[in-house]
Amino acid sequence: QVHLVESGGGLAQPGNSLRVSCAASGRTSSPFAMSWFRQTPGKERDFVAAITWRDGTTSYSDSVKGRFTISRDSANKMVYLQMNSLKSEDTGVYYCAAASLSVLRVTLARSYDSWGRGTQVTVSS
């Protein structure tokens, strides 16, 4: 498994931007994919964005497409989520996840075998 640590959450006003980061350590081989999920109280963890490590292919949920950008720094094993034009419904705990082996669907939480502890993002005026 990979040890994942998120950072960069906080409070932002609607329309503003935030960037969350995820640092990966503990495994020498690169993951197949890394992603961001978010969760609000009483709800399931929802897919936000994913990136495949080898070729950088990205996937986004419809709710964030065009506003959020996922990227990776392969040399430093970092993954970022740039969040622009934030909305109140973007509020939640954002989790970083890694899939060590090839998976068919990067949008499913069960595809990932390593998870961070999450970072809170609150969008409010």
PDB file of C-alpha atoms in Angstrom:
ATOM      1  CA  GLN A   1       0.000   0.000   0.000  1.00  0.00           C
ATOM      2  CA  VAL A   2       0.855   3.648  -0.434  1.00  0.00           C
ATOM      3  CA  HIS A   3       0.809   6.189   2.375  1.00  0.00           C
ATOM      4  CA  LEU A   4      -1.157   9.271   1.294  1.00  0.00           C
ATOM      5  CA  VAL A   5      -1.315  12.649   2.997  1.00  0.00           C
ATOM      6  CA  GLU A   6      -3.618  15.431   1.825  1.00  0.00           C
ATOM      7  CA  SER A   7      -3.111  19.131   2.434  1.00  0.00           C
ATOM      8  CA  GLY A   8      -4.374  22.500   1.271  1.00  0.00           C
ATOM      9  CA  GLY A   9      -8.006  22.420   2.239  1.00  0.00           C
ATOM     10  CA  GLY A  10      -9.713  25.330   3.916  1.00  0.00           C
ATOM     11  CA  LEU A  11     -12.398  27.938   3.543  1.00  0.00           C
ATOM     12  CA  ALA A  12     -13.151  29.676   0.266  1.00  0.00           C
ATOM     13  CA  GLN A  13     -15.905  31.957  -0.945  1.00  0.00           C
ATOM     14  CA  PRO A  14     -18.106  30.912  -3.854  1.00  0.00           C
ATOM     15  CA  GLY A  15     -16.409  31.678  -7.136  1.00  0.00           C
ATOM     16  CA  ASN A  16     -12.922  31.544  -5.659  1.00  0.00           C
ATOM     17  CA  SER A  17     -10.236  28.897  -6.008  1.00  0.00           C
ATOM     18  CA  LEU A  18      -8.404  26.391  -3.841  1.00  0.00           C
ATOM     19  CA  ARG A  19      -5.773  23.772  -4.508  1.00  0.00           C
ATOM     20  CA  VAL A  20      -5.480  20.549  -2.549  1.00  0.00           C
ATOM     21  CA  SER A  21      -2.395  18.380  -2.665  1.00  0.00           C
ATOM     22  CA  CYS A  22      -1.638  14.734  -1.998  1.00  0.00           C
ATOM     23  CA  ALA A  23       1.792  13.377  -1.155  1.00  0.00           C
ATOM     24  CA  ALA A  24       2.414   9.680  -1.765  1.00  0.00           C
ATOM     25  CA  SER A  25       5.118   7.626  -0.071  1.00  0.00           C
ATOM     26  CA  GLY A  26       5.994   4.142   1.054  1.00  0.00           C
ATOM     27  CA  ARG A  27       5.882   2.208  -2.229  1.00  0.00           C
ATOM     28  CA  THR A  28       8.668   2.213  -4.804  1.00  0.00           C
ATOM     29  CA  SER A  29       6.542   1.340  -7.830  1.00  0.00           C
ATOM     30  CA  SER A  30       4.187   3.896  -9.321  1.00  0.00           C
ATOM     31  CA  PRO A  31       0.442   3.458  -8.908  1.00  0.00           C
ATOM     32  CA  PHE A  32      -1.831   2.747 -11.838  1.00  0.00           C
ATOM     33  CA  ALA A  33      -4.040   5.712 -11.022  1.00  0.00           C
ATOM     34  CA  MET A  34      -4.695   8.292  -8.349  1.00  0.00           C
ATOM     35  CA  SER A  35      -7.856  10.153  -7.691  1.00  0.00           C
ATOM     36  CA  TRP A  36      -9.833  12.528  -5.541  1.00  0.00           C
ATOM     37  CA  PHE A  37     -13.122  11.699  -3.889  1.00  0.00           C
ATOM     38  CA  ARG A  38     -15.217  13.865  -1.631  1.00  0.00           C
ATOM     39  CA  GLN A  39     -17.675  13.117   1.104  1.00  0.00           C
ATOM     40  CA  THR A  40     -20.257  15.045   3.083  1.00  0.00           C
ATOM     41  CA  PRO A  41     -21.888  13.894   6.330  1.00  0.00           C
ATOM     42  CA  GLY A  42     -24.382  11.095   5.834  1.00  0.00           C
ATOM     43  CA  LYS A  43     -23.451  10.532   2.204  1.00  0.00           C
ATOM     44  CA  GLU A  44     -21.245   8.136   0.321  1.00  0.00           C
ATOM     45  CA  ARG A  45     -17.815   9.061  -0.942  1.00  0.00           C
ATOM     46  CA  ASP A  46     -18.240  10.522  -4.444  1.00  0.00           C
ATOM     47  CA  PHE A  47     -15.762  10.464  -7.295  1.00  0.00           C
ATOM     48  CA  VAL A  48     -14.323  13.841  -8.270  1.00  0.00           C
ATOM     49  CA  ALA A  49     -11.317  13.300 -10.549  1.00  0.00           C
ATOM     50  CA  ALA A  50      -8.702  10.708 -11.475  1.00  0.00           C
ATOM     51  CA  ILE A  51      -5.420  10.568 -13.341  1.00  0.00           C
ATOM     52  CA  THR A  52      -3.575   7.538 -14.666  1.00  0.00           C
ATOM     53  CA  TRP A  53       0.045   7.635 -13.686  1.00  0.00           C
ATOM     54  CA  ARG A  54       1.682   6.343 -16.860  1.00  0.00           C
ATOM     55  CA  ASP A  55       0.109   8.604 -19.467  1.00  0.00           C
ATOM     56  CA  GLY A  56      -1.704  11.255 -17.463  1.00  0.00           C
ATOM     57  CA  THR A  57      -5.173  10.460 -18.768  1.00  0.00           C
ATOM     58  CA  THR A  58      -7.735  12.335 -16.676  1.00  0.00           C
ATOM     59  CA  SER A  59     -11.354  11.716 -15.753  1.00  0.00           C
ATOM     60  CA  TYR A  60     -13.812  14.041 -14.044  1.00  0.00           C
ATOM     61  CA  SER A  61     -17.258  13.871 -12.590  1.00  0.00           C
ATOM     62  CA  ASP A  62     -19.826  15.904 -14.490  1.00  0.00           C
ATOM     63  CA  SER A  63     -20.281  18.213 -11.523  1.00  0.00           C
ATOM     64  CA  VAL A  64     -16.678  19.466 -11.625  1.00  0.00           C
ATOM     65  CA  LYS A  65     -15.800  19.147 -15.313  1.00  0.00           C
ATOM     66  CA  GLY A  66     -14.500  22.444 -16.632  1.00  0.00           C
ATOM     67  CA  ARG A  67     -13.866  23.828 -13.136  1.00  0.00           C
ATOM     68  CA  PHE A  68     -11.441  21.369 -11.527  1.00  0.00           C
ATOM     69  CA  THR A  69      -8.119  20.124 -12.847  1.00  0.00           C
ATOM     70  CA  ILE A  70      -6.206  17.112 -11.583  1.00  0.00           C
ATOM     71  CA  SER A  71      -2.487  16.893 -12.202  1.00  0.00           C
ATOM     72  CA  ARG A  72       0.515  14.919 -11.056  1.00  0.00           C
ATOM     73  CA  ASP A  73       4.185  15.440 -10.355  1.00  0.00           C
ATOM     74  CA  SER A  74       5.676  12.031 -11.063  1.00  0.00           C
ATOM     75  CA  ALA A  75       9.148  12.845  -9.779  1.00  0.00           C
ATOM     76  CA  ASN A  76       7.865  13.905  -6.371  1.00  0.00           C
ATOM     77  CA  LYS A  77       4.856  11.551  -6.268  1.00  0.00           C
ATOM     78  CA  MET A  78       2.411  14.385  -5.781  1.00  0.00           C
ATOM     79  CA  VAL A  79      -1.127  14.769  -7.047  1.00  0.00           C
ATOM     80  CA  TYR A  80      -2.962  18.063  -7.115  1.00  0.00           C
ATOM     81  CA  LEU A  81      -6.553  19.150  -7.525  1.00  0.00           C
ATOM     82  CA  GLN A  82      -6.976  22.731  -8.665  1.00  0.00           C
ATOM     83  CA  MET A  83     -10.505  23.846  -7.895  1.00  0.00           C
ATOM     84  CA  ASN A  84     -11.803  26.972  -9.605  1.00  0.00           C
ATOM     85  CA  SER A  85     -15.206  28.638  -9.631  1.00  0.00           C
ATOM     86  CA  LEU A  86     -16.035  26.932  -6.375  1.00  0.00           C
ATOM     87  CA  LYS A  87     -19.651  26.370  -5.409  1.00  0.00           C
ATOM     88  CA  SER A  88     -21.208  25.681  -2.023  1.00  0.00           C
ATOM     89  CA  GLU A  89     -21.962  22.134  -3.160  1.00  0.00           C
ATOM     90  CA  ASP A  90     -18.219  21.518  -3.488  1.00  0.00           C
ATOM     91  CA  THR A  91     -18.009  21.543   0.296  1.00  0.00           C
ATOM     92  CA  GLY A  92     -16.830  18.280   1.812  1.00  0.00           C
ATOM     93  CA  VAL A  93     -13.883  16.239   2.962  1.00  0.00           C
ATOM     94  CA  TYR A  94     -11.596  15.555   0.028  1.00  0.00           C
ATOM     95  CA  TYR A  95      -9.794  12.229   0.009  1.00  0.00           C
ATOM     96  CA  CYS A  96      -6.834  11.194  -2.076  1.00  0.00           C
ATOM     97  CA  ALA A  97      -6.761   7.587  -3.252  1.00  0.00           C
ATOM     98  CA  ALA A  98      -4.314   5.353  -5.093  1.00  0.00           C
ATOM     99  CA  ALA A  99      -4.872   2.186  -7.124  1.00  0.00           C
ATOM    100  CA  SER A 100      -1.716   0.108  -7.150  1.00  0.00           C
ATOM    101  CA  LEU A 101      -2.885  -2.213  -9.928  1.00  0.00           C
ATOM    102  CA  SER A 102      -4.706  -1.673 -13.182  1.00  0.00           C
ATOM    103  CA  VAL A 103      -8.438  -1.181 -12.754  1.00  0.00           C
ATOM    104  CA  LEU A 104     -11.307  -0.956 -15.219  1.00  0.00           C
ATOM    105  CA  ARG A 105     -13.169   1.917 -13.646  1.00  0.00           C
ATOM    106  CA  VAL A 106     -11.254   4.712 -11.987  1.00  0.00           C
ATOM    107  CA  THR A 107     -14.510   6.329 -10.887  1.00  0.00           C
ATOM    108  CA  LEU A 108     -15.311   3.628  -8.332  1.00  0.00           C
ATOM    109  CA  ALA A 109     -14.072   3.894  -4.752  1.00  0.00           C
ATOM    110  CA  ARG A 110     -13.601   0.133  -4.559  1.00  0.00           C
ATOM    111  CA  SER A 111     -10.962   0.338  -7.283  1.00  0.00           C
ATOM    112  CA  TYR A 112      -8.540   1.969  -4.855  1.00  0.00           C
ATOM    113  CA  ASP A 113      -6.480   0.221  -2.203  1.00  0.00           C
ATOM    114  CA  SER A 114      -4.889   3.213  -0.449  1.00  0.00           C
ATOM    115  CA  TRP A 115      -6.597   6.244   1.011  1.00  0.00           C
ATOM    116  CA  GLY A 116      -5.527   9.392   2.793  1.00  0.00           C
ATOM    117  CA  ARG A 117      -7.234  10.764   5.871  1.00  0.00           C
ATOM    118  CA  GLY A 118      -8.852  13.636   4.012  1.00  0.00           C
ATOM    119  CA  THR A 119      -8.789  17.412   4.051  1.00  0.00           C
ATOM    120  CA  GLN A 120     -11.806  19.642   4.659  1.00  0.00           C
ATOM    121  CA  VAL A 121     -12.903  22.072   1.968  1.00  0.00           C
ATOM    122  CA  THR A 122     -15.635  24.523   2.866  1.00  0.00           C
ATOM    123  CA  VAL A 123     -17.164  26.866   0.326  1.00  0.00           C
ATOM    124  CA  SER A 124     -19.223  29.537   1.981  1.00  0.00           C
ATOM    125  CA  SER A 125     -19.751  33.267   1.924  1.00  0.00           C
TER     126      SER A 125
END
